[in-house]
Backbone as JSON, one array per atom type, in Angstrom:
{
  "sequence": "MKFKIVKSGYICGIGAGNTGTAITDEEYAQIMSILSTKPETTATKNYRLKEDLTWEEYEIEPTPEPTDEITADEALSILLGGAV",
  "N": [[109.52, 158.4, 54.03], [108.2, 156.55, 57.16], [107.81, 153.43, 58.69], [105.3, 150.34, 59.66], [104.61, 147.17, 59.38], [102.05, 144.73, 59.59], [101.24, 141.54, 60.96], [98.69, 139.06, 60.69], [98.19, 140.67, 63.42], [99.96, 141.77, 64.66], [103.07, 143.53, 65.3], [105.0, 142.93, 64.07], [107.54, 143.9, 61.95], [108.79, 147.85, 61.61], [110.18, 150.43, 60.71], [111.6, 152.41, 58.18], [111.58, 153.52, 55.05], [109.9, 151.77, 52.39], [108.04, 150.14, 52.68], [106.43, 147.5, 53.37], [102.75, 149.47, 55.62], [102.34, 152.77, 55.53], [102.46, 154.91, 58.47], [103.1, 157.61, 61.06], [105.55, 159.89, 62.33], [105.22, 160.01, 64.54], [103.52, 157.69, 65.55], [105.92, 155.9, 65.26], [107.67, 156.11, 66.93], [105.83, 156.51, 68.97], [106.04, 153.74, 69.43], [108.79, 152.97, 69.22], [109.08, 153.63, 71.83], [108.1, 151.49, 73.2], [108.21, 149.41, 72.27], [110.29, 148.87, 74.12], [109.65, 148.41, 76.66], [109.57, 146.19, 76.56], [108.99, 142.82, 77.99], [111.56, 140.7, 79.97], [112.44, 138.1, 78.18], [112.22, 134.46, 79.0], [113.7, 131.27, 79.31], [111.06, 130.41, 78.6], [108.99, 131.69, 78.09], [107.8, 134.13, 76.33], [106.78, 136.8, 74.44], [105.53, 138.61, 72.23], [103.97, 141.33, 70.08], [101.27, 143.76, 70.26], [98.74, 144.79, 67.59], [97.08, 146.29, 69.24], [99.26, 147.18, 70.76], [99.9, 146.49, 73.56], [101.67, 144.15, 75.36], [101.76, 140.53, 74.22], [101.76, 137.53, 76.3], [103.77, 134.42, 75.23], [103.52, 131.03, 75.13], [107.22, 129.06, 74.84], [107.84, 127.02, 72.47], [109.91, 123.95, 73.23], [112.5, 123.04, 71.89], [113.1, 119.84, 70.54], [114.8, 117.37, 71.9], [118.03, 115.79, 69.28], [117.09, 112.46, 67.57], [117.39, 110.97, 66.19], [120.12, 110.15, 65.29], [123.04, 109.81, 62.87], [125.9, 107.71, 61.76], [129.37, 108.59, 60.46], [129.77, 107.19, 58.31], [127.42, 106.74, 57.78], [125.9, 109.82, 56.72], [128.37, 110.78, 54.7], [127.62, 108.41, 53.25], [125.34, 109.29, 51.93], [125.21, 111.91, 50.71], [126.58, 111.15, 48.78], [124.98, 110.59, 47.53], [124.15, 107.39, 48.07], [122.07, 105.49, 49.44], [119.66, 106.09, 51.75]],
  "CA": [[108.11, 157.68, 54.72], [107.84, 155.57, 57.64], [106.42, 152.23, 58.42], [104.79, 149.26, 60.33], [104.64, 145.74, 59.31], [101.26, 144.36, 61.11], [100.78, 139.95, 60.04], [97.48, 138.35, 62.09], [97.41, 141.39, 64.56], [101.11, 141.81, 65.37], [103.89, 144.4, 64.73], [106.88, 142.01, 62.96], [108.91, 145.03, 62.07], [109.37, 149.4, 61.64], [111.45, 151.04, 60.56], [111.96, 153.8, 57.29], [111.37, 153.01, 53.51], [108.1, 152.16, 51.31], [107.31, 148.74, 52.88], [104.93, 147.8, 54.86], [101.79, 150.63, 56.26], [102.74, 154.39, 56.09], [102.45, 155.7, 59.52], [103.45, 159.22, 60.99], [106.7, 159.69, 63.3], [104.57, 160.37, 66.21], [103.48, 156.6, 65.79], [106.88, 155.3, 65.54], [108.5, 156.15, 68.17], [104.77, 155.57, 70.05], [106.6, 151.6, 68.91], [109.93, 152.08, 69.95], [108.91, 153.37, 72.85], [107.24, 150.93, 73.5], [109.36, 148.32, 72.68], [112.05, 149.4, 74.63], [109.95, 148.14, 77.66], [109.23, 145.11, 76.44], [109.33, 142.65, 79.25], [112.28, 139.57, 79.32], [112.51, 136.74, 77.89], [112.82, 133.63, 80.05], [113.97, 129.47, 78.92], [110.23, 128.99, 78.62], [108.11, 132.28, 77.38], [108.7, 135.12, 75.21], [106.52, 138.42, 73.97], [104.58, 139.52, 71.08], [102.95, 143.59, 70.49], [99.7, 142.94, 69.61], [98.59, 146.49, 67.34], [96.98, 147.38, 69.59], [99.89, 148.14, 71.46], [100.17, 145.76, 74.13], [102.0, 142.68, 74.8], [100.7, 139.33, 75.0], [103.0, 135.76, 76.31], [103.82, 133.17, 74.9], [104.58, 129.99, 75.61], [108.07, 129.03, 73.58], [108.47, 125.7, 72.02], [111.18, 123.38, 73.54], [113.04, 122.14, 69.86], [112.39, 118.32, 70.25], [116.77, 116.76, 71.03], [117.51, 114.77, 67.95], [116.57, 111.1, 68.24], [117.84, 109.45, 65.59], [122.0, 109.83, 64.94], [123.92, 109.07, 61.5], [127.39, 107.25, 61.52], [130.0, 109.91, 59.48], [129.82, 106.73, 57.42], [125.82, 107.19, 56.61], [126.03, 110.95, 55.57], [129.03, 110.58, 53.32], [126.74, 107.7, 51.74], [123.75, 110.4, 51.61], [126.29, 113.27, 50.54], [127.59, 110.98, 47.2], [124.15, 110.14, 46.3], [124.13, 106.65, 48.52], [120.77, 105.16, 50.05], [119.61, 106.54, 53.6]],
  "C": [[108.53, 156.09, 56.62], [106.61, 154.21, 57.9], [106.27, 151.36, 59.33], [104.51, 148.16, 59.18], [104.28, 144.66, 60.7], [101.04, 142.22, 60.31], [99.87, 139.31, 61.27], [97.71, 139.16, 63.07], [98.95, 141.26, 65.62], [101.64, 142.01, 64.47], [104.99, 143.17, 64.55], [107.93, 142.82, 62.84], [107.89, 146.88, 62.21], [110.24, 149.27, 60.74], [111.45, 152.23, 59.25], [112.33, 152.54, 55.75], [110.18, 152.62, 53.15], [107.9, 150.53, 51.42], [106.26, 148.68, 53.37], [103.37, 149.45, 54.44], [102.44, 151.66, 56.67], [102.57, 154.96, 57.13], [102.82, 157.03, 59.85], [104.76, 158.93, 62.34], [106.29, 159.8, 64.07], [104.8, 158.75, 66.59], [104.39, 155.81, 66.04], [107.26, 155.66, 65.64], [107.69, 157.07, 69.3], [105.76, 154.13, 70.39], [107.53, 151.98, 69.63], [110.14, 152.55, 70.98], [108.81, 153.1, 73.77], [107.85, 149.18, 73.15], [110.67, 148.6, 73.6], [111.1, 148.21, 76.31], [109.23, 146.56, 77.6], [110.15, 144.06, 77.8], [109.76, 141.42, 78.26], [111.27, 138.46, 78.67], [112.68, 135.72, 78.46], [113.07, 132.84, 79.18], [112.47, 129.44, 78.61], [109.01, 130.16, 77.9], [108.26, 133.61, 77.51], [107.23, 136.2, 74.89], [106.01, 138.54, 72.92], [103.96, 140.86, 71.37], [102.62, 143.26, 69.31], [99.41, 144.53, 68.39], [98.36, 146.73, 68.24], [97.61, 148.02, 70.77], [100.62, 147.93, 72.65], [100.81, 145.0, 74.39], [101.64, 141.66, 74.82], [102.43, 138.53, 75.89], [102.41, 135.54, 75.88], [104.54, 131.94, 74.6], [105.95, 129.29, 74.68], [108.03, 127.77, 73.49], [109.32, 125.26, 72.39], [111.59, 122.91, 72.34], [114.01, 121.09, 70.92], [114.51, 118.4, 70.11], [116.49, 115.63, 69.8], [117.63, 113.5, 68.23], [117.55, 110.6, 67.76], [119.79, 110.57, 64.82], [121.76, 109.54, 64.09], [125.01, 109.69, 62.0], [127.68, 108.69, 60.69], [130.22, 108.72, 58.64], [128.62, 106.76, 56.55], [125.8, 108.71, 56.96], [127.03, 111.19, 55.17], [128.11, 109.62, 52.73], [125.3, 108.67, 51.09], [123.79, 111.34, 50.93], [126.41, 112.62, 48.71], [126.32, 110.42, 46.79], [123.49, 108.6, 46.56], [122.34, 106.58, 49.54], [120.15, 105.99, 51.06], [118.97, 105.28, 54.29]]
}
């Protein structure tokens, strides 16, 4: 059995097995074909596949740089149960 997993209107996965919503071989092939046309991800933009089989662009959240670094001694103290 072929299936798709849909969350909040977006196709999160497809495959074969007993998970998700059952789909036909034709729908599976159609989704696979569309997946091969995904627009290129950039440093700030990515795309997700909607249930209507169209791509939706979204902005990638930047990963913040760590601001609070600790010393090796502080890390060891935390690991050994010392105060933070």
